[in-house]
Coordinates of N, CA and C in Angstrom, one line a residue:
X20 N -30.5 102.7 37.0 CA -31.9 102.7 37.3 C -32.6 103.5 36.2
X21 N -33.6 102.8 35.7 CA -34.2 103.8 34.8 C -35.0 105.3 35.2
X22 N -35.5 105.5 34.2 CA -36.1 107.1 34.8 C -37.4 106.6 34.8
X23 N -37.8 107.3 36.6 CA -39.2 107.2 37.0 C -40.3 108.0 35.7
X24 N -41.5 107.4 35.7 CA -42.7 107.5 35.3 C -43.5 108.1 36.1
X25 N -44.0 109.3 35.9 CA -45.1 109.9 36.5 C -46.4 109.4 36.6
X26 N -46.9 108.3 36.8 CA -48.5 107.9 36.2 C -49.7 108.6 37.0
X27 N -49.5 109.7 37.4 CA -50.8 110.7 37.9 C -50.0 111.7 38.6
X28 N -51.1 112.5 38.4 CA -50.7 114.0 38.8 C -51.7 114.4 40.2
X29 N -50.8 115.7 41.0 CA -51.3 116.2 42.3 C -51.4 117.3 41.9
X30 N -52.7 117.8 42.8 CA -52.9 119.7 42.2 C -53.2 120.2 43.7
X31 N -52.9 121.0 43.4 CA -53.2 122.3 44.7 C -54.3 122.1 45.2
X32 N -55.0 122.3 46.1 CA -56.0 122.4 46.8 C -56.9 123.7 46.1
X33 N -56.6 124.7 45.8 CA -57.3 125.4 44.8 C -57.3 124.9 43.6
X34 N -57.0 124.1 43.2 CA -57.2 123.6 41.9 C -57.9 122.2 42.2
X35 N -58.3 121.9 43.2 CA -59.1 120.2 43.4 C -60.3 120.4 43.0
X36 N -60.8 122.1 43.0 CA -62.2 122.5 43.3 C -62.8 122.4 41.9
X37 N -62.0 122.6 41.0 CA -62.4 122.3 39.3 C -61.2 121.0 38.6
X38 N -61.6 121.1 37.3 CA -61.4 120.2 36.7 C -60.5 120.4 35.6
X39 N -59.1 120.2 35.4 CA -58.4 120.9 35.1 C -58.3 119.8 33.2
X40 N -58.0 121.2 32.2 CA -58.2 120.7 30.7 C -57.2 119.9 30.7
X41 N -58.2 119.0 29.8 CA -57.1 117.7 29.3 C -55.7 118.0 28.5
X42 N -54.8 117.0 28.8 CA -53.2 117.6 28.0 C -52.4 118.7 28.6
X43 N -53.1 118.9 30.2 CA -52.5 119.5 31.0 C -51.7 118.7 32.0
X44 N -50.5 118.1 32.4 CA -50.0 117.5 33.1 C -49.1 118.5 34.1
X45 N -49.0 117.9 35.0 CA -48.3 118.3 36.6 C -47.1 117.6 37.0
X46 N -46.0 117.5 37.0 CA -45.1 116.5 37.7 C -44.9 116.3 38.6
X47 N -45.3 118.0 39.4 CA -44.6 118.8 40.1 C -44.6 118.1 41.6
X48 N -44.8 117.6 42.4 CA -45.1 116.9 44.1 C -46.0 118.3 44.8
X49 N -46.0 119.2 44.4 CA -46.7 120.4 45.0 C -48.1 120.9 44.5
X50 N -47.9 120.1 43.3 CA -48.9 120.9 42.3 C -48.6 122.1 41.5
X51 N -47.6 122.7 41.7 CA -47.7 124.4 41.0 C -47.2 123.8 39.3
X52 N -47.9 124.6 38.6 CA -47.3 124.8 37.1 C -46.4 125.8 36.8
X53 N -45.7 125.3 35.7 CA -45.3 125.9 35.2 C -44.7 127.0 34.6
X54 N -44.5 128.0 34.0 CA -44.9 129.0 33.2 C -45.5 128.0 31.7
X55 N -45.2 127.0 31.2 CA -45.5 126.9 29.9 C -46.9 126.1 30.5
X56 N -46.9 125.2 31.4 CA -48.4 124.9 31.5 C -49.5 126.0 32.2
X57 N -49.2 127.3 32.6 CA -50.2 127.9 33.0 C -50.3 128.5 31.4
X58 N -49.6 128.7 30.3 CA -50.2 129.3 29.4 C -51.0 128.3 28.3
X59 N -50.5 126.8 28.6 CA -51.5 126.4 28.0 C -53.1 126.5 28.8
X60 N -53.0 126.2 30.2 CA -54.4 126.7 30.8 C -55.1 127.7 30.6
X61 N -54.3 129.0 30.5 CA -54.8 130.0 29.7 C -55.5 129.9 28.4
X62 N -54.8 129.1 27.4 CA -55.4 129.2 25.7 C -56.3 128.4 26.0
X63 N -56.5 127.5 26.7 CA -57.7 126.4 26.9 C -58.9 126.9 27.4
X64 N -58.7 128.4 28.5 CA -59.6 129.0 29.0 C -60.5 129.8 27.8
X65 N -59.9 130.0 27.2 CA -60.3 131.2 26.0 C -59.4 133.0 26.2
X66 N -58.5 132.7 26.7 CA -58.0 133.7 27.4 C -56.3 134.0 27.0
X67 N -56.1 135.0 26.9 CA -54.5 135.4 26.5 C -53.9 136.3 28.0
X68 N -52.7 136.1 27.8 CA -51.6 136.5 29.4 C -51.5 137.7 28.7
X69 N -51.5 138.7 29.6 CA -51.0 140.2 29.5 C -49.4 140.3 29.5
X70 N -49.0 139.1 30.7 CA -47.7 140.0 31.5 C -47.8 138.5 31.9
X71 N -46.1 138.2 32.4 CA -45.5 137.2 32.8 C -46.2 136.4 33.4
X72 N -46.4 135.0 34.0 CA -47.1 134.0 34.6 C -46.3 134.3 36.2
X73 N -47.2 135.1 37.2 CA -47.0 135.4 38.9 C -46.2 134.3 39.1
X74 N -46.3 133.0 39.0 CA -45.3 131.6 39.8 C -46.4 131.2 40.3
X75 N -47.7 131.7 40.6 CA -48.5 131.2 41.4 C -49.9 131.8 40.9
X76 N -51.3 129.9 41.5 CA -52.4 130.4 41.0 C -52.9 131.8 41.9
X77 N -52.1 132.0 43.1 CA -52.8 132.8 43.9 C -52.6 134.2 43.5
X78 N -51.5 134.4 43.1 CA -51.7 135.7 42.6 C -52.5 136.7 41.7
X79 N -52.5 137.3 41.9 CA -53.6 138.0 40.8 C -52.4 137.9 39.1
X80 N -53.3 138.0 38.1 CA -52.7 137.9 36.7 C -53.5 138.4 35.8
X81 N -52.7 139.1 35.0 CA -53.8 140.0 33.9 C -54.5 139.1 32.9
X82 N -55.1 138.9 32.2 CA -55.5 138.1 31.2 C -56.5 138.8 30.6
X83 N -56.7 138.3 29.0 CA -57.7 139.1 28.2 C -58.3 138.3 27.9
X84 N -59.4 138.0 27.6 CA -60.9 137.2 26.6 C -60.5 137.5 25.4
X85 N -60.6 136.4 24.6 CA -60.1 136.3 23.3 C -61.6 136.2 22.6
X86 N -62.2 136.0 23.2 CA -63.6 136.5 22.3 C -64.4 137.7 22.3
X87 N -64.6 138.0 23.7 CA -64.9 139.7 24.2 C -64.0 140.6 24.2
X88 N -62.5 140.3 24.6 CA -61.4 141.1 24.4 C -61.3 141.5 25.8
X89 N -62.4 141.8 26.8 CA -62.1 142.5 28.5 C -60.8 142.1 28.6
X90 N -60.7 142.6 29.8 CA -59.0 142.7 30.6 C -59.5 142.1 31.9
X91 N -58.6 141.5 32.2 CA -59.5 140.7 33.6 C -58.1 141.0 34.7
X92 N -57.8 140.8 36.0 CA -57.3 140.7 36.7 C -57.3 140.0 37.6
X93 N -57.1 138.9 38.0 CA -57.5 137.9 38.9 C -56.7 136.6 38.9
X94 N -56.8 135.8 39.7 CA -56.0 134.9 40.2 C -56.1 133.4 39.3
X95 N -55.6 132.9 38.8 CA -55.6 132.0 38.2 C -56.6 131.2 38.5
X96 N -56.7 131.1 39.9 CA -57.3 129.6 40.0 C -59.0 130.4 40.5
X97 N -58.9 131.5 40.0 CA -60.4 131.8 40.1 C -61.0 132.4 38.7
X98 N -60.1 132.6 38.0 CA -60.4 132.4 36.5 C -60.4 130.6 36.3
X99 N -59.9 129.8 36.9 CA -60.3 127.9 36.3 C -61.7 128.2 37.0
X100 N -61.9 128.6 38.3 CA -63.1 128.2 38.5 C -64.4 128.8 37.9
X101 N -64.1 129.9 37.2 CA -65.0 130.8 36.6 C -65.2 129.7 35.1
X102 N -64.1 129.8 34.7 CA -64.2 128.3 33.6 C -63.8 129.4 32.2
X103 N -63.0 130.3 32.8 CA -62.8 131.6 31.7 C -63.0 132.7 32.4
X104 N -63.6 133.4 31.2 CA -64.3 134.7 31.1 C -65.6 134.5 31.6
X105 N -65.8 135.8 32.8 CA -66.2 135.6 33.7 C -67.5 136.2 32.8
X106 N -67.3 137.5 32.2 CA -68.6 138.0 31.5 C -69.0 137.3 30.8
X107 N -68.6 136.4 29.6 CA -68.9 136.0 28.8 C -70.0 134.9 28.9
X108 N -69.4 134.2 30.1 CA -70.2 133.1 31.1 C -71.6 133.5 31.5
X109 N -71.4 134.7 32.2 CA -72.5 135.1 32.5 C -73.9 135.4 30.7
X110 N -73.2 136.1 30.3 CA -73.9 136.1 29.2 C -74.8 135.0 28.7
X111 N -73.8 133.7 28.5 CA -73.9 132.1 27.8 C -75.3 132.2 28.9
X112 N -74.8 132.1 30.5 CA -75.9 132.0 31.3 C -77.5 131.9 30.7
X113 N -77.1 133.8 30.2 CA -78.5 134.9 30.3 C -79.1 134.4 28.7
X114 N -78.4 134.0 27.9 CA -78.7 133.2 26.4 C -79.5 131.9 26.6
X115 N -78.9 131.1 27.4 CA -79.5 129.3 28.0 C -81.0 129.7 28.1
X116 N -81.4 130.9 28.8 CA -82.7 131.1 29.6 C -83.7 131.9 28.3
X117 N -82.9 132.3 27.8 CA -83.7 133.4 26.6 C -84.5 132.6 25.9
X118 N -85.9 133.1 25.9 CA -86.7 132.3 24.6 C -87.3 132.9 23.6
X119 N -87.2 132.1 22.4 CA -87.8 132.4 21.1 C -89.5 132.7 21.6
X120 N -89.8 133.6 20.4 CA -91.0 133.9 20.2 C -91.8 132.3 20.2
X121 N -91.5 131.6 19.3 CA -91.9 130.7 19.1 C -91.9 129.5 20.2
X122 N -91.1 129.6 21.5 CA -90.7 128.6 22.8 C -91.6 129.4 23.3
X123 N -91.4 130.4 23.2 CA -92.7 131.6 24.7 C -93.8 130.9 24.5
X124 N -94.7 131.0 22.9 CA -96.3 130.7 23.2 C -96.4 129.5 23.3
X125 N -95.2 127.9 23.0 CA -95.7 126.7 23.2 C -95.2 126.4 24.6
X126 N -94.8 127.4 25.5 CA -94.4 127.7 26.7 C -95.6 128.1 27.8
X127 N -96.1 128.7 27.5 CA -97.7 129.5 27.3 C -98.9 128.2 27.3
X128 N -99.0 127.8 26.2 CA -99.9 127.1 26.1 C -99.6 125.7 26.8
X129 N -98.8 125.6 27.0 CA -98.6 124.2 27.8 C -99.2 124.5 29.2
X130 N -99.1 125.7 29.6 CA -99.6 126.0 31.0 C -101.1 126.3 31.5
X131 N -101.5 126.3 29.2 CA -103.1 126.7 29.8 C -104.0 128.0 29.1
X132 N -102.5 129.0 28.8 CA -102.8 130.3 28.5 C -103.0 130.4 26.8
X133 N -103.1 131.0 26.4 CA -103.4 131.9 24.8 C -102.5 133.6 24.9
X134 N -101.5 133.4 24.3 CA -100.7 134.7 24.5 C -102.3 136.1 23.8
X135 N -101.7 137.0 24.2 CA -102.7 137.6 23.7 C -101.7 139.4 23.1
X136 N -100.4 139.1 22.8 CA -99.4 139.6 22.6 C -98.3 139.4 22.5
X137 N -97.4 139.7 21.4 CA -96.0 139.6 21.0 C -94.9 139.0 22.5
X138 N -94.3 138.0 22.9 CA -93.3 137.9 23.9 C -92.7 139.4 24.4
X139 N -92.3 139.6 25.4 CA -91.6 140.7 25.7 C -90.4 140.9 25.4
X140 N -89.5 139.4 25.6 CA -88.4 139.0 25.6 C -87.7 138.8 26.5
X141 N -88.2 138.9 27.9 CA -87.5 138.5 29.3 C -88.8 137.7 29.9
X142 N -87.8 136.7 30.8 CA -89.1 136.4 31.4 C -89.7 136.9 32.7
X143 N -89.0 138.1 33.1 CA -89.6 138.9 34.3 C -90.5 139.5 33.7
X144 N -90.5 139.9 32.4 CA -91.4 141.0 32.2 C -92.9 140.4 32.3
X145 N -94.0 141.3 32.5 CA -95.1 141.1 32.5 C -96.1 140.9 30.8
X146 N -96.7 140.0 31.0 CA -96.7 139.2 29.4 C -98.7 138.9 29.5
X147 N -99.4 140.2 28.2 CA -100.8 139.4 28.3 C -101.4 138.3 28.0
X148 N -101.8 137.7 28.6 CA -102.5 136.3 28.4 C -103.8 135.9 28.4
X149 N -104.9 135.0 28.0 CA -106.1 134.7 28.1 C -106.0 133.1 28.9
X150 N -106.6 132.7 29.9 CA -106.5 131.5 30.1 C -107.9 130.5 29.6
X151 N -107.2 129.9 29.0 CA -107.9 128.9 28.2 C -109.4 128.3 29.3
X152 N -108.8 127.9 29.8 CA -110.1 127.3 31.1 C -111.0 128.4 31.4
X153 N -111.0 129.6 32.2 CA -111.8 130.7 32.5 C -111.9 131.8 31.8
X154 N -111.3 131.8 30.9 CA -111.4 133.2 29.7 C -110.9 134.2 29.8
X155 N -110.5 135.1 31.8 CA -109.4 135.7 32.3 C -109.1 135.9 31.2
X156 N -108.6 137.5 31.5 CA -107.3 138.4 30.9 C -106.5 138.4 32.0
X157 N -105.3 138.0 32.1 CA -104.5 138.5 32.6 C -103.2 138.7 32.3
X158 N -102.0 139.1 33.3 CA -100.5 139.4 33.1 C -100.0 138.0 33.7
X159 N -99.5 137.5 33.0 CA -98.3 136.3 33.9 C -97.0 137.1 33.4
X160 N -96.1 135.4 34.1 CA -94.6 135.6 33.2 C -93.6 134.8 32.9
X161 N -93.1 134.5 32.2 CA -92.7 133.5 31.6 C -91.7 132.6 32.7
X162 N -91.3 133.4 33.6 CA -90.4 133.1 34.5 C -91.4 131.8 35.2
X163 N -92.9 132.9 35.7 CA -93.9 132.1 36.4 C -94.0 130.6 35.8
X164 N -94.2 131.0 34.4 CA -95.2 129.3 33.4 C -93.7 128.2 34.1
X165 N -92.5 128.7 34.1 CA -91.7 127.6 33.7 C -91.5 126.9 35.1
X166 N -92.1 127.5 36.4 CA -92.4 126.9 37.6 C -93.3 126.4 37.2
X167 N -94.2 126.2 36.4 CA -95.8 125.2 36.4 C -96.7 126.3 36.5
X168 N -96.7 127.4 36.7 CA -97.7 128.2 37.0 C -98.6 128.5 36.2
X169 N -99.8 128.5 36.4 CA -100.9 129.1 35.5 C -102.1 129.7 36.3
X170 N -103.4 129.9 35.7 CA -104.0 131.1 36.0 C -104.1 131.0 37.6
X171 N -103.9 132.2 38.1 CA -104.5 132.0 39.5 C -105.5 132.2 39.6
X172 N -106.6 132.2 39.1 CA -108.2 132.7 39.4 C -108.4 131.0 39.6
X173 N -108.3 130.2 38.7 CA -108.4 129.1 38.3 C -107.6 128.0 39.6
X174 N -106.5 128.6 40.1 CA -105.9 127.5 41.1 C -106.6 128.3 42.8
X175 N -107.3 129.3 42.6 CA -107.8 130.1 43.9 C -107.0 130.6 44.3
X176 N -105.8 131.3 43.8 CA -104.7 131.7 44.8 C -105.3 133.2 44.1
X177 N -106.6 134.1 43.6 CA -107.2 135.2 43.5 C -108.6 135.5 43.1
X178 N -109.1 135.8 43.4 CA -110.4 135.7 43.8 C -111.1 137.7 43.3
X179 N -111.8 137.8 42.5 CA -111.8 139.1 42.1 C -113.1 138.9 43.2
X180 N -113.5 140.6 43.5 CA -114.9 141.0 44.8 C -115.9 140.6 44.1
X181 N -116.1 141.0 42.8 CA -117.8 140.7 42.6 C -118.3 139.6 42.9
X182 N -117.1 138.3 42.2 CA -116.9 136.9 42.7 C -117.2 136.8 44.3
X183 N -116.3 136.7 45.0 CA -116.7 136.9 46.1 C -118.4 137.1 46.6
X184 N -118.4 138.5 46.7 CA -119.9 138.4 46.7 C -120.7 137.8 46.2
X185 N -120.9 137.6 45.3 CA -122.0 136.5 44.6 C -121.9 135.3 45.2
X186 N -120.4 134.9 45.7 CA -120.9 134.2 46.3 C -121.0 133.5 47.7
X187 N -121.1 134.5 48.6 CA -121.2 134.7 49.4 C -123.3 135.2 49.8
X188 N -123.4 136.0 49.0 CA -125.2 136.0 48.8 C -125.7 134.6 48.5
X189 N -125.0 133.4 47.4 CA -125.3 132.1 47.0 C -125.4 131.2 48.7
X190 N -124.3 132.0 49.6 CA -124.5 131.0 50.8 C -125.2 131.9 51.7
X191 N -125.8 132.8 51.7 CA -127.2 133.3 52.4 C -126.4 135.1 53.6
X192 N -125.0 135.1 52.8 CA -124.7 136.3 53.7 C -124.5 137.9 52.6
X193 N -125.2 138.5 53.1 CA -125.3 140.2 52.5 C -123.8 140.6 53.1
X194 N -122.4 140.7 51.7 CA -121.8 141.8 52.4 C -122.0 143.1 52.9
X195 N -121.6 143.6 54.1 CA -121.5 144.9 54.3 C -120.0 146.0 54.5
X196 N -119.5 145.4 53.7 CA -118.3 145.8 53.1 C -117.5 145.0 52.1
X197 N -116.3 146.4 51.6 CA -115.3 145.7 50.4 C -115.2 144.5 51.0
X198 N -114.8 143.6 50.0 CA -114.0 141.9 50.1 C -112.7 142.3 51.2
X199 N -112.5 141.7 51.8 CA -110.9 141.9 52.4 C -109.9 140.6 52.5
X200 N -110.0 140.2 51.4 CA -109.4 139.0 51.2 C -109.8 137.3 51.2
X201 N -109.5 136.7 51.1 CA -110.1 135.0 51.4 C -110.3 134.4 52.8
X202 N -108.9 134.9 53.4 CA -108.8 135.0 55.3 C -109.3 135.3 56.0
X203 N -109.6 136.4 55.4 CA -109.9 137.9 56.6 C -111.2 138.1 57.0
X204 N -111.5 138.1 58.4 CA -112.8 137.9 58.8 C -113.8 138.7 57.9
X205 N -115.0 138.8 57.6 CA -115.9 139.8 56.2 C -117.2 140.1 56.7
X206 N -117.5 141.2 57.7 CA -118.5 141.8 58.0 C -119.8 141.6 57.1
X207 N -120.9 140.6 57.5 CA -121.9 140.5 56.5 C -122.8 140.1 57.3
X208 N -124.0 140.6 56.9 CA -125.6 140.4 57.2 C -126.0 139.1 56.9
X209 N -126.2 138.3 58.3 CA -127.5 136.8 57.4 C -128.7 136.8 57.3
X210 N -129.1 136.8 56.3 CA -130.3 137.2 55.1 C -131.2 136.4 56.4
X211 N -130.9 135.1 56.4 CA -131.9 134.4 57.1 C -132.5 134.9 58.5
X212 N -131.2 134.7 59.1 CA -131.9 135.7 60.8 C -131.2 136.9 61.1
X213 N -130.9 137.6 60.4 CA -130.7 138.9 60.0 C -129.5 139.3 61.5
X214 N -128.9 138.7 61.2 CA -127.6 138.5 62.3 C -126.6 138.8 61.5
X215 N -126.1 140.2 62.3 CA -124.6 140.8 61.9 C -123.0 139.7 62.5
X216 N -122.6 139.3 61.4 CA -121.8 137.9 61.5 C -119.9 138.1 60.8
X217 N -119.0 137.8 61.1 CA -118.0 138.1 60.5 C -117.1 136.7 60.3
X218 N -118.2 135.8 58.7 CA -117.2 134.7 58.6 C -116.1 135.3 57.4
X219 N -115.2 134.4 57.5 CA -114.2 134.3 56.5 C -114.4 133.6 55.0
X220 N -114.2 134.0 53.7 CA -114.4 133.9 52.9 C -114.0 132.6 52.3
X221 N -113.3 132.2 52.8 CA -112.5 130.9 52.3 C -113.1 129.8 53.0
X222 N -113.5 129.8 54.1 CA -114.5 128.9 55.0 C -116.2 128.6 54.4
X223 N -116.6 130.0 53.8 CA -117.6 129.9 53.0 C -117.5 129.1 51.8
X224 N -116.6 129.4 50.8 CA -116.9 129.0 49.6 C -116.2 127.6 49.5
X225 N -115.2 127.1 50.8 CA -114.6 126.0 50.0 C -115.2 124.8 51.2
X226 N -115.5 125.4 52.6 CA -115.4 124.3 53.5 C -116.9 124.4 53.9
X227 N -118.0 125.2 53.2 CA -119.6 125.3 53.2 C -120.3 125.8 54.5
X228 N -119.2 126.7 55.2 CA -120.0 127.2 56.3 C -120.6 128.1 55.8
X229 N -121.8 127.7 57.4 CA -123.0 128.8 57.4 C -122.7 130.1 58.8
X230 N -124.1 130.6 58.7 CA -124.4 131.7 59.8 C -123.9 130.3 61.1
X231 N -123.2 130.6 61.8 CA -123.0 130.0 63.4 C -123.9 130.3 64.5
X232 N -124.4 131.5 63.8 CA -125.7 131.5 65.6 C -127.1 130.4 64.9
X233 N -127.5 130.8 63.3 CA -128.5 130.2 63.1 C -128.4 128.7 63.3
X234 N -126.9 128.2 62.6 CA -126.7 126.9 63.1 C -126.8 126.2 64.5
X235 N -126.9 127.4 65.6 CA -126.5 126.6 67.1 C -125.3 126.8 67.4
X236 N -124.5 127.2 66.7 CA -123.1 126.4 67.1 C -122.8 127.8 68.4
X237 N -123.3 128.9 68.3 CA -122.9 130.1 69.5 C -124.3 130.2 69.7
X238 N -124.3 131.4 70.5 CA -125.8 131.6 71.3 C -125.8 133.1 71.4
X239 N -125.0 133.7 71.4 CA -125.2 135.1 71.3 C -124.0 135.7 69.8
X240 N -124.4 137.2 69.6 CA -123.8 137.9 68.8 C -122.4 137.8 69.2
X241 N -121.6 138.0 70.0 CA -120.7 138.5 71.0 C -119.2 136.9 71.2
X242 N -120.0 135.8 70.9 CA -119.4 134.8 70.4 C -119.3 134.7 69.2
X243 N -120.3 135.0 68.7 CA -119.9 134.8 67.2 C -119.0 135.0 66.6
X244 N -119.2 136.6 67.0 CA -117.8 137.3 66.3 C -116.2 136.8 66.9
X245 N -116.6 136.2 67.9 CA -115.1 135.7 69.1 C -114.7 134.7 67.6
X246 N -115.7 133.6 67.7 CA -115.7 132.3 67.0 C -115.5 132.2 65.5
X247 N -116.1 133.3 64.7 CA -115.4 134.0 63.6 C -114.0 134.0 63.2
X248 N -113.7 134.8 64.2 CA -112.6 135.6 64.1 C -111.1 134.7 64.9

């Protein structure tokens, strides 16, 4: 009888989870390698053996990074899934995301802004900007632009008090206090029937409400504020 042909290989169940380098073959019915094919997985990884091949991916095994040099200790089959060196990866990661001076401002301006300062070099960091549309100074961050984000004055999601006020006098009410947000009920005088009233700021400017008692819509002070609020 001739000699059987292997035409596909079986891997461990820790090894199903990745994808193991080419011109690595298995004969095994169990899956386990070798010693000579776990060191070619090793040289494939970017990675040199300290000390003997365990018999097994589950054991822990020393290994070095042939580019960084670290010392790693860990299990075979979580160095395959790491895809190597675990630092190094991470690095490649934190490199992918990094942008040029020159990606930041056409980064920037795609969203609207006019850098108004050198990149920081991260994109958490806080970064000055002018927005093209409203003239705003503000801080964005690069992290923000690359969700879509651009100025908030401009999308309403901030609203500075003077604003506010102004226009809030435009719709006939005297604040009597700071701004307290877009929500939040806003203690003000109506100019017209001089009725102490607590609409919300965001109901004024976007959805055109008035005073509620001058309108009818309540009958006393005491609802108002219910109906307000």
């Amino acid at each position: 009888m001739g000699s059987l042909i292997v035409s596909h290989t079986r891997y461990t169940r820790g090894m199903s989870r990745g994808r193991r380098p080419a011109g690595i073959a298995c004969a095994d019915p169990r899956g386990r390698l070798t010693a000579e094919e776990a060191q070619q997985l090793v040289h494939d990884l970017g990675m040199e053996a300290l000390e003997p091949y365990p018999g097994t991916q589950r054991k822990p095994w020393t290994l070095r990074c042939r580019a960084c040099h670290i010392t790693l200790t860990r299990p075979l089959n979580a160095h395959r899934r790491s895809n190597g060196c675990r630092e190094c990866n991470i690095k490649r990661q934190h490199d992918s995301y990094r942008l040029t001076q020159e990606e930041a401002f056409t980064l920037a301006r795609s969203v609207g802004y006019e850098p108004l300062e050198p990149y920081p070099g991260r994109s958490s960091d806080p970064w000055q900007v002018e927005c093209h549309k409203c003239g705003r100074h503000l801080q964005s961050r690069a992290g923000n632009m690359r969700s879509g984000g651009g100025c908030i004055y401009c999308a309403r999601k901030r609203i500075e008090p003077d604003t506010a006020i102004e226009k809030m006098r435009q719709a006939g009410f005297e604040p009597l206090e700071p701004y307290p947000g877009s929500n939040n009920p806003w203690r003000c005088l109506c100019v017209k029937g001089q009725h102490e009233v607590s609409p919300r700021y965001a109901q004024v400017a976007y959805r055109g409400f008035g005073c509620v008692v001058c309108s009818g819509q309540v009958r006393d002070l005491e609802e108002a504020v219910r109906v307000m609020r």
